Tab-separated table of C-alpha atoms in Angstrom:
chain	number	residue	atom	x	y	z
P	1	MET	CA	-2.462	1.738	5.149
P	2	GLN	CA	0.387	3.686	3.589
P	3	ILE	CA	0.025	7.407	2.872
P	4	ALA	CA	2.824	8.788	0.683
P	5	ILE	CA	3.343	12.559	0.603
P	6	ALA	CA	5.578	13.687	-2.253
P	7	VAL	CA	8.045	16.526	-1.780
P	8	TYR	CA	10.434	18.162	-4.245
P	9	PRO	CA	12.666	21.249	-4.402
P	10	ASP	CA	10.855	24.590	-4.066
P	11	LEU	CA	7.665	23.159	-2.620
P	12	THR	CA	5.315	25.319	-0.552
P	13	VAL	CA	5.753	23.619	2.780
P	14	LEU	CA	2.355	24.370	4.361
P	15	ASP	CA	0.702	22.576	1.421
P	16	VAL	CA	2.040	19.276	2.735
P	17	ILE	CA	2.394	19.985	6.452
P	18	GLY	CA	-1.313	20.758	6.896
P	19	PRO	CA	-2.268	17.301	5.584
P	20	TYR	CA	0.736	15.705	7.313
P	21	GLN	CA	-0.498	16.964	10.692
P	22	VAL	CA	-4.003	15.631	10.051
P	23	LEU	CA	-2.989	12.291	8.558
P	24	THR	CA	-0.305	11.347	11.096
P	25	ALA	CA	-3.106	11.330	13.690
P	26	LEU	CA	-5.032	8.703	11.732
P	27	PRO	CA	-5.056	5.331	13.525
P	28	GLY	CA	-3.255	2.616	11.570
P	29	ALA	CA	-1.805	4.928	8.949
P	30	GLU	CA	1.863	5.000	8.026
P	31	VAL	CA	2.654	8.472	6.672
P	32	VAL	CA	5.797	8.661	4.532
P	33	LEU	CA	7.375	11.783	3.102
P	34	CYS	CA	9.101	10.817	-0.126
P	35	ALA	CA	11.212	12.537	-2.748
P	36	GLU	CA	13.106	11.699	-5.932
P	37	ARG	CA	15.997	10.627	-3.732
P	38	PRO	CA	16.684	10.700	0.025
P	39	GLY	CA	18.330	13.831	1.368
P	40	ARG	CA	17.654	17.491	1.848
P	41	VAL	CA	14.674	19.154	0.183
P	42	SER	CA	14.268	22.919	0.591
P	43	ASP	CA	11.084	24.926	0.295
P	44	ASP	CA	10.342	27.774	-2.102
P	45	HIS	CA	11.359	30.400	0.447
P	46	GLY	CA	14.665	28.596	0.967
P	47	ARG	CA	14.504	28.973	4.742
P	48	LEU	CA	13.270	25.487	5.588
P	49	HIS	CA	14.970	22.197	4.818
P	50	LEU	CA	13.412	18.765	5.140
P	51	ASP	CA	15.612	15.748	5.686
P	52	VAL	CA	13.779	13.111	3.646
P	53	GLU	CA	14.570	9.403	4.128
P	54	THR	CA	12.415	7.757	1.480
P	55	SER	CA	12.585	7.829	-2.313
P	56	PHE	CA	9.646	7.517	-4.699
P	57	ALA	CA	11.042	4.111	-5.681
P	58	ASP	CA	10.665	2.969	-2.059
P	59	VAL	CA	6.898	3.607	-2.071
P	60	PRO	CA	5.628	2.444	-5.484
P	61	GLU	CA	2.144	1.434	-4.321
P	62	PRO	CA	0.822	3.821	-1.679
P	63	ASP	CA	-2.819	3.487	-0.660
P	64	VAL	CA	-3.082	7.260	-0.524
P	65	LEU	CA	-0.967	9.509	-2.720
P	66	LEU	CA	-0.716	13.192	-1.828
P	67	VAL	CA	1.174	15.917	-3.623
P	68	GLY	CA	1.395	19.559	-2.611
P	69	GLY	CA	2.213	22.594	-4.673
P	70	GLY	CA	4.796	25.309	-4.880
P	71	LEU	CA	6.883	27.113	-7.447
P	72	GLY	CA	8.901	23.942	-8.012
P	73	THR	CA	5.910	22.383	-9.801
P	74	ARG	CA	6.560	24.610	-12.809
P	75	ARG	CA	9.847	22.813	-13.470
P	76	LEU	CA	8.361	19.350	-12.909
P	77	MET	CA	4.960	19.430	-14.612
P	78	HIS	CA	5.977	17.428	-17.671
P	79	PRO	CA	6.235	13.767	-18.629
P	80	GLY	CA	9.554	12.322	-17.544
P	81	SER	CA	9.975	14.236	-14.285
P	82	ALA	CA	10.466	11.852	-11.371
P	83	VAL	CA	7.415	12.977	-9.416
P	84	VAL	CA	5.124	12.884	-12.452
P	85	GLU	CA	6.270	9.406	-13.458
P	86	TRP	CA	5.829	8.209	-9.870
P	87	ILE	CA	2.256	9.557	-9.844
P	88	ARG	CA	1.500	8.032	-13.234
P	89	ALA	CA	2.708	4.598	-12.129
P	90	ALA	CA	1.117	4.638	-8.662
P	91	HIS	CA	-2.282	6.187	-9.453
P	92	PRO	CA	-3.973	3.124	-10.999
P	93	ARG	CA	-3.584	1.203	-7.726
P	94	THR	CA	-4.222	3.914	-5.127
P	95	THR	CA	-7.359	4.093	-3.024
P	96	TRP	CA	-7.157	7.879	-3.124
P	97	THR	CA	-5.043	10.212	-5.243
P	98	THR	CA	-4.958	13.736	-3.828
P	99	SER	CA	-3.393	17.144	-4.240
P	100	VAL	CA	-3.169	20.516	-2.559
P	101	CYS	CA	-2.713	23.821	-4.391
P	102	THR	CA	-0.567	23.518	-7.529
P	103	GLY	CA	0.153	19.908	-6.682
P	104	SER	CA	-2.801	19.513	-9.051
P	105	LEU	CA	-0.489	20.512	-11.926
P	106	LEU	CA	1.623	17.429	-11.213
P	107	LEU	CA	-1.496	15.234	-11.172
P	108	GLY	CA	-2.429	16.919	-14.433
P	109	ALA	CA	0.950	16.274	-16.023
P	110	ALA	CA	0.583	12.611	-15.015
P	111	GLY	CA	-2.727	12.435	-16.909
P	112	VAL	CA	-4.836	11.994	-13.772
P	113	LEU	CA	-7.074	15.019	-14.342
P	114	ASP	CA	-7.868	14.740	-18.042
P	115	GLY	CA	-11.598	15.416	-18.373
P	116	LEU	CA	-12.037	15.675	-14.595
P	117	ASP	CA	-13.326	18.460	-12.351
P	118	ALA	CA	-10.584	19.706	-10.039
P	119	THR	CA	-9.392	22.680	-8.031
P	120	THR	CA	-6.047	24.388	-7.478
P	121	HIS	CA	-4.664	27.710	-6.277
P	122	TRP	CA	-6.887	30.535	-7.582
P	123	ASN	CA	-3.956	31.943	-9.564
P	124	ALA	CA	-3.166	28.663	-11.383
P	125	VAL	CA	-6.511	28.017	-13.066
P	126	GLN	CA	-5.270	28.387	-16.648
P	127	LEU	CA	-2.355	26.055	-16.034
P	128	LEU	CA	-4.680	23.495	-14.464
P	129	GLU	CA	-7.021	23.617	-17.426
P	130	SER	CA	-4.090	23.187	-19.821
P	131	PHE	CA	-4.013	19.576	-18.568
P	132	GLY	CA	-7.614	18.927	-19.554
P	133	ALA	CA	-9.127	19.474	-16.111
P	134	ALA	CA	-12.245	21.574	-15.541
P	135	TYR	CA	-11.598	24.058	-12.726
P	136	VAL	CA	-14.229	24.146	-9.990
P	137	PRO	CA	-13.873	27.118	-7.627
P	138	GLU	CA	-14.404	25.095	-4.444
P	139	ARG	CA	-12.221	24.452	-1.424
P	140	VAL	CA	-12.157	20.677	-1.922
P	141	VAL	CA	-13.247	18.848	-5.081
P	142	GLU	CA	-13.862	15.088	-4.892
P	143	ARG	CA	-14.427	13.137	-8.101
P	144	GLY	CA	-14.209	9.367	-7.844
P	145	LYS	CA	-10.983	8.612	-6.011
P	146	VAL	CA	-9.371	11.932	-6.881
P	147	ILE	CA	-9.558	14.740	-4.325
P	148	THR	CA	-7.989	18.107	-5.096
P	149	GLY	CA	-7.705	21.019	-2.671
P	150	ALA	CA	-7.446	24.746	-3.348
P	151	GLY	CA	-4.416	26.892	-2.435
P	152	VAL	CA	-1.915	26.162	0.359
P	153	SER	CA	-4.022	26.233	3.554
P	154	ALA	CA	-6.803	24.212	1.858
P	155	GLY	CA	-4.732	21.105	2.516
P	156	ILE	CA	-6.131	21.000	6.040
P	157	ASP	CA	-9.722	20.945	4.782
P	158	MET	CA	-8.807	18.429	2.076
P	159	ALA	CA	-7.120	16.088	4.553
P	160	LEU	CA	-10.020	16.208	7.030
P	161	THR	CA	-12.377	15.337	4.159
P	162	LEU	CA	-10.082	12.454	3.239
P	163	VAL	CA	-10.063	11.194	6.854
P	164	ASP	CA	-13.860	11.245	6.834
P	165	ARG	CA	-13.862	9.053	3.713
P	166	LEU	CA	-11.205	6.713	5.154
P	167	GLN	CA	-12.445	6.280	8.722
P	168	GLY	CA	-15.656	8.244	9.153
P	169	PRO	CA	-16.814	11.434	10.834
P	170	MET	CA	-15.942	10.545	14.440
P	171	VAL	CA	-12.249	10.153	13.609
P	172	ALA	CA	-12.261	13.242	11.391
P	173	GLN	CA	-13.873	15.319	14.135
P	174	ALA	CA	-11.422	13.984	16.728
P	175	ILE	CA	-8.466	15.031	14.592
P	176	GLN	CA	-10.042	18.418	13.884
P	177	LEU	CA	-10.403	18.949	17.633
P	178	ALA	CA	-6.882	17.706	18.370
P	179	ILE	CA	-5.425	20.339	16.042
P	180	GLU	CA	-7.992	22.868	17.333
P	181	TYR	CA	-9.055	23.684	13.793
P	182	ASP	CA	-11.594	26.345	14.620
P	183	PRO	CA	-10.308	28.981	12.214
P	184	ARG	CA	-10.777	32.684	12.831
P	185	PRO	CA	-9.093	34.500	9.944
P	186	PRO	CA	-8.574	38.131	10.937
P	187	PHE	CA	-9.753	39.337	7.512
P	188	ARG	CA	-12.172	38.192	4.803
P	189	ALA	CA	-9.369	38.124	2.275
P	190	GLY	CA	-8.742	34.430	1.709
P	191	SER	CA	-10.360	34.294	-1.723
P	192	PRO	CA	-10.440	36.632	-4.724
P	193	ALA	CA	-14.227	36.595	-4.263
P	194	THR	CA	-13.932	38.456	-0.950
P	195	ALA	CA	-10.498	40.154	-0.961
P	196	PRO	CA	-10.265	43.835	-1.964
P	197	ALA	CA	-9.601	44.074	-5.705
P	198	GLU	CA	-6.308	45.926	-5.174
P	199	VAL	CA	-5.109	43.146	-2.862
P	200	THR	CA	-5.925	40.527	-5.489
P	201	GLU	CA	-4.099	42.491	-8.181
P	202	LEU	CA	-1.058	42.921	-5.939
P	203	VAL	CA	-0.849	39.217	-5.098
P	204	ARG	CA	-1.459	38.185	-8.695
P	205	SER	CA	1.370	40.384	-9.966
P	206	VAL	CA	3.810	39.155	-7.288
P	207	MET	CA	2.941	35.514	-7.928
P	208	ASP	CA	3.103	35.879	-11.710
P	209	ALA	CA	6.522	37.507	-11.444
P	210	ALA	CA	7.808	34.678	-9.254
P	211	GLU	CA	6.421	32.117	-11.684
P	212	ASN	CA	7.986	33.816	-14.698
P	213	GLU	CA	11.308	33.843	-12.898
P	214	VAL	CA	11.109	30.077	-12.353
P	215	LEU	CA	9.954	29.391	-15.900
P	216	GLY	CA	12.826	31.512	-17.201
P	217	ASP	CA	15.438	29.499	-15.304
S	1	MET	CA	13.666	42.541	10.763
S	2	GLN	CA	14.599	39.130	12.104
S	3	ILE	CA	11.917	36.592	13.004
S	4	ALA	CA	13.274	33.607	14.949
S	5	ILE	CA	11.140	30.470	15.120
S	6	ALA	CA	12.315	28.018	17.772
S	7	VAL	CA	12.169	24.276	17.167
S	8	TYR	CA	13.086	21.362	19.446
S	9	PRO	CA	12.661	17.574	19.499
S	10	ASP	CA	9.060	16.324	19.474
S	11	LEU	CA	7.532	19.569	18.299
S	12	THR	CA	4.145	19.646	16.572
S	13	VAL	CA	5.256	20.745	13.151
S	14	LEU	CA	2.102	22.520	11.953
S	15	ASP	CA	2.392	24.852	14.975
S	16	VAL	CA	5.453	26.440	13.389
S	17	ILE	CA	4.843	25.826	9.690
S	18	GLY	CA	1.559	27.755	9.690
S	19	PRO	CA	3.330	30.918	10.924
S	20	TYR	CA	6.430	30.151	8.830
S	21	GLN	CA	4.330	30.188	5.659
S	22	VAL	CA	2.720	33.487	6.610
S	23	LEU	CA	5.859	35.224	7.851
S	24	THR	CA	8.202	34.222	5.015
S	25	ALA	CA	5.889	36.223	2.734
S	26	LEU	CA	6.454	39.380	4.768
S	27	PRO	CA	8.505	41.970	2.863
S	28	GLY	CA	11.839	42.694	4.521
S	29	ALA	CA	11.634	39.899	7.051
S	30	GLU	CA	14.369	37.336	7.601
S	31	VAL	CA	12.749	34.191	8.998
S	32	VAL	CA	15.143	31.862	10.815
S	33	LEU	CA	14.365	28.420	12.190
S	34	CYS	CA	16.606	27.856	15.203
S	35	ALA	CA	17.272	25.058	17.657
S	36	GLU	CA	19.557	24.285	20.576
S	37	ARG	CA	22.169	23.236	18.047
S	38	PRO	CA	22.234	22.870	14.261
S	39	GLY	CA	21.209	19.501	12.866
S	40	ARG	CA	18.201	17.255	12.617
S	41	VAL	CA	15.081	17.961	14.646
S	42	SER	CA	12.208	15.464	14.434
S	43	ASP	CA	8.553	16.086	15.122
S	44	ASP	CA	6.351	14.377	17.696
S	45	HIS	CA	5.061	11.858	15.165
S	46	GLY	CA	8.644	10.993	14.233
S	47	ARG	CA	7.894	10.972	10.515
S	48	LEU	CA	9.236	14.428	9.663
S	49	HIS	CA	12.762	15.697	10.125
S	50	LEU	CA	13.901	19.292	9.837
S	51	ASP	CA	17.477	20.086	8.944
S	52	VAL	CA	18.146	23.183	11.058
S	53	GLU	CA	21.137	25.415	10.336
S	54	THR	CA	20.931	27.963	13.139
S	55	SER	CA	21.402	27.645	16.893
S	56	PHE	CA	19.700	29.748	19.551
S	57	ALA	CA	23.108	31.306	20.251
S	58	ASP	CA	23.231	32.555	16.640
S	59	VAL	CA	20.034	34.603	17.070
S	60	PRO	CA	20.227	36.173	20.534
S	61	GLU	CA	18.223	39.307	19.704
S	62	PRO	CA	15.377	38.536	17.310
S	63	ASP	CA	12.829	41.255	16.656
S	64	VAL	CA	10.080	38.659	16.694
S	65	LEU	CA	10.363	35.485	18.756
S	66	LEU	CA	7.983	32.621	17.998
S	67	VAL	CA	7.730	29.271	19.686
S	68	GLY	CA	5.346	26.473	18.809
S	69	GLY	CA	4.131	23.580	20.908
S	70	GLY	CA	4.206	19.820	20.944
S	71	LEU	CA	4.794	16.983	23.350
S	72	GLY	CA	8.454	17.953	23.580
S	73	THR	CA	7.491	21.036	25.596
S	74	ARG	CA	6.785	18.846	28.614
S	75	ARG	CA	10.486	17.941	28.875
S	76	LEU	CA	11.655	21.524	28.320
S	77	MET	CA	9.262	23.680	30.361
S	78	HIS	CA	11.668	24.348	33.205
S	79	PRO	CA	14.417	26.856	33.983
S	80	GLY	CA	17.706	25.720	32.519
S	81	SER	CA	16.397	24.183	29.314
S	82	ALA	CA	18.064	25.725	26.283
S	83	VAL	CA	14.868	27.023	24.692
S	84	VAL	CA	13.565	28.511	27.936
S	85	GLU	CA	16.849	30.274	28.683
S	86	TRP	CA	16.947	31.606	25.119
S	87	ILE	CA	13.417	32.997	25.497
S	88	ARG	CA	14.248	34.501	28.885
S	89	ALA	CA	17.321	36.275	27.522
S	90	ALA	CA	15.757	37.453	24.243
S	91	HIS	CA	12.308	38.543	25.432
S	92	PRO	CA	13.289	41.895	27.029
S	93	ARG	CA	14.520	43.187	23.659
S	94	THR	CA	11.960	41.707	21.264
S	95	THR	CA	9.334	43.771	19.502
S	96	TRP	CA	6.939	40.820	19.709
S	97	THR	CA	7.146	37.601	21.707
S	98	THR	CA	4.712	34.996	20.432
S	99	SER	CA	3.599	31.396	20.814
S	100	VAL	CA	1.328	28.818	19.246
S	101	CYS	CA	-0.369	25.995	21.146
S	102	THR	CA	1.739	24.653	24.030
S	103	GLY	CA	4.611	26.880	22.994
S	104	SER	CA	2.942	29.051	25.630
S	105	LEU	CA	4.256	26.644	28.276
S	106	LEU	CA	7.801	27.547	27.240
S	107	LEU	CA	6.983	31.258	27.426
S	108	GLY	CA	5.500	30.507	30.853
S	109	ALA	CA	8.588	28.660	32.056
S	110	ALA	CA	10.666	31.657	30.943
S	111	GLY	CA	8.565	33.940	33.141
S	112	VAL	CA	6.974	35.798	30.222
S	113	LEU	CA	3.355	35.045	31.124
S	114	ASP	CA	3.345	35.649	34.876
S	115	GLY	CA	0.190	37.635	35.634
S	116	LEU	CA	-0.698	37.867	31.933
S	117	ASP	CA	-3.746	36.772	29.936
S	118	ALA	CA	-2.811	34.098	27.411
S	119	THR	CA	-4.139	31.171	25.413
S	120	THR	CA	-2.876	27.693	24.588
S	121	HIS	CA	-4.205	24.342	23.376
S	122	TRP	CA	-7.620	23.682	25.011
S	123	ASN	CA	-6.200	20.603	26.748
S	124	ALA	CA	-3.244	22.433	28.341
S	125	VAL	CA	-5.081	25.089	30.330
S	126	GLN	CA	-4.061	23.846	33.772
S	127	LEU	CA	-0.414	23.640	32.768
S	128	LEU	CA	-0.558	27.155	31.338
S	129	GLU	CA	-2.058	28.524	34.529
S	130	SER	CA	0.640	26.781	36.595
S	131	PHE	CA	2.990	29.438	35.202
S	132	GLY	CA	0.881	32.307	36.533
S	133	ALA	CA	-0.965	33.047	33.279
S	134	ALA	CA	-4.725	33.610	33.124
S	135	TYR	CA	-6.200	31.447	30.354
S	136	VAL	CA	-8.464	33.252	27.904
S	137	PRO	CA	-10.449	30.924	25.618
S	138	GLU	CA	-9.801	32.891	22.448
S	139	ARG	CA	-8.072	32.025	19.194
S	140	VAL	CA	-5.441	34.752	19.532
S	141	VAL	CA	-4.687	36.720	22.707
S	142	GLU	CA	-2.624	39.912	22.444
S	143	ARG	CA	-1.392	41.615	25.605
S	144	GLY	CA	1.264	44.269	25.187
S	145	LYS	CA	3.945	42.741	23.006
S	146	VAL	CA	2.986	39.164	23.844
S	147	ILE	CA	0.700	37.311	21.423
S	148	THR	CA	-0.337	33.743	22.168
S	149	GLY	CA	-2.323	31.485	19.850
S	150	ALA	CA	-4.576	28.521	20.631
S	151	GLY	CA	-3.864	24.944	19.512
S	152	VAL	CA	-1.832	23.907	16.440
S	153	SER	CA	-3.759	25.397	13.477
S	154	ALA	CA	-4.264	28.698	15.371
S	155	GLY	CA	-0.733	29.646	14.389
S	156	ILE	CA	-2.041	30.788	11.015
S	157	ASP	CA	-4.518	33.202	12.627
S	158	MET	CA	-1.889	34.336	15.128
S	159	ALA	CA	0.681	35.033	12.403
S	160	LEU	CA	-1.780	36.985	10.242
S	161	THR	CA	-2.632	39.097	13.302
S	162	LEU	CA	1.073	39.656	13.868
S	163	VAL	CA	1.565	40.719	10.225
S	164	ASP	CA	-1.247	43.233	10.634
S	165	ARG	CA	0.550	44.725	13.663
S	166	LEU	CA	3.922	44.745	11.862
S	167	GLN	CA	2.928	46.041	8.414
S	168	GLY	CA	-0.794	46.752	8.417
S	169	PRO	CA	-3.957	45.236	6.974
S	170	MET	CA	-3.086	45.454	3.265
S	171	VAL	CA	-0.031	43.231	3.699
S	172	ALA	CA	-1.890	40.874	6.029
S	173	GLN	CA	-4.745	40.525	3.546
S	174	ALA	CA	-2.321	39.972	0.666
S	175	ILE	CA	-0.634	37.126	2.533
S	176	GLN	CA	-3.999	35.644	3.529
S	177	LEU	CA	-4.998	35.645	-0.149
S	178	ALA	CA	-1.657	34.232	-1.293
S	179	ILE	CA	-2.118	31.206	0.981
S	180	GLU	CA	-5.825	31.097	0.045
S	181	TYR	CA	-6.792	31.077	3.707
S	182	ASP	CA	-10.532	30.851	3.252
S	183	PRO	CA	-11.112	27.933	5.618
S	184	ARG	CA	-14.014	25.531	5.182
S	185	PRO	CA	-13.679	22.951	7.966
S	186	PRO	CA	-15.845	19.944	7.064
S	187	PHE	CA	-17.170	19.714	10.654
S	188	ARG	CA	-17.903	22.076	13.532
S	189	ALA	CA	-15.539	20.150	15.766
S	190	GLY	CA	-12.537	22.442	16.120
S	191	SER	CA	-13.265	23.492	19.684
S	192	PRO	CA	-14.596	21.679	22.769
S	193	ALA	CA	-17.389	24.278	22.702
S	194	THR	CA	-18.779	22.835	19.455
S	195	ALA	CA	-17.382	19.276	19.189
S	196	PRO	CA	-19.593	16.364	20.293
S	197	ALA	CA	-18.876	15.578	23.955
S	198	GLU	CA	-17.758	12.024	23.175
S	199	VAL	CA	-15.244	13.354	20.637
S	200	THR	CA	-13.812	15.735	23.220
S	201	GLU	CA	-13.519	12.965	25.799
S	202	LEU	CA	-11.808	10.685	23.283
S	203	VAL	CA	-9.256	13.307	22.272
S	204	ARG	CA	-8.625	14.345	25.862
S	205	SER	CA	-7.905	10.772	26.915
S	206	VAL	CA	-5.571	10.140	23.975
S	207	MET	CA	-3.694	13.410	24.542
S	208	ASP	CA	-3.430	12.878	28.306
S	209	ALA	CA	-2.038	9.381	27.755
S	210	ALA	CA	0.579	10.715	25.328
S	211	GLU	CA	1.518	13.440	27.787
S	212	ASN	CA	1.848	11.009	30.688
S	213	GLU	CA	4.087	8.843	28.570
S	214	VAL	CA	6.409	11.776	27.897
S	215	LEU	CA	6.380	12.937	31.518
S	216	GLY	CA	7.214	9.378	32.597
S	217	ASP	CA	10.279	9.177	30.328
């Protein structure tokens, strides 16, 4: 079983590393990080650089396709971008097509989410719906073979759900235990539903400003 | 403020990427990934390669020192290894010295944990205590300026706790919301205290076998 995880410039690295850590523990799975072309791919903070060996063209028919989010999606979420065309071509033959955070915008741009329930980062709902998806405010949304996860850290929950579907609850629990995923967030601030309103407004304004900067490039 | 995150061959990449994602959002912080020497550093699944630009020698006096775990620790947890000597030299002048998972073994080998309460991955307790630390089965253990986190995914909780200490609860909550850290693990299997006994035994045997293979290299 081949699991292809797409990366691209200005990705949010935890979006893909959460699932990577879960899925590399899956017996019999070959996990491949892939990009438009081999070489260095830097994250959206610019402090971390991945050395990627595999191009999208090298993995045209993955069993599982996974794409994370990040500011870089805003430049790529249109027909013709390499990652979107790779998703469009691979999706019909995948067993599972999955996203984390604003990776959903790339699935959307590839036509995967048209008329489908899906989730994304809480601050990207309008963009998600612009691709014909219906936003569902849940951590993990599974519809047919498409599984979308909410923002950034939700990739861990999404990937454990995926492992359950692929190999059952014993394997999923074993991987959860191996990565000691027994979360104890120090605050109840992980969702706009529970965060203080002024915190939500602060984060929204910072994220919107960063997005406008990218869109203005 | 400089935050230095140490990496080395055969690290567990989520150990450091969880905190990286949290700490790069911290206003005024310079987050630096560093290694014995610049170049490629591969994780303990061998599928992910970091391109690291900074050596330990380049960051001799970080304000915050963070080290993650992974199978590679077993080859490095002795006096004289580059990462241990870097920790030993830097620790006296840090504001915070921190670890995730078996990164604690490197703090231990550097003498940081002698006589101190600390945590680590649930399957590395004996090794931790061999360095004079007293294991505390908590997600995050803070003693003076030393903060240790439990296994792998605990780095996110540890880093949010650290942000609270550095810049207070508003900033910590804002970062928690930005990464939508509202965890919903699909199972209650993240700790040996709640996982089915047969799952714990399975994971323990797999992890012990991997460790013995590394120690036998």
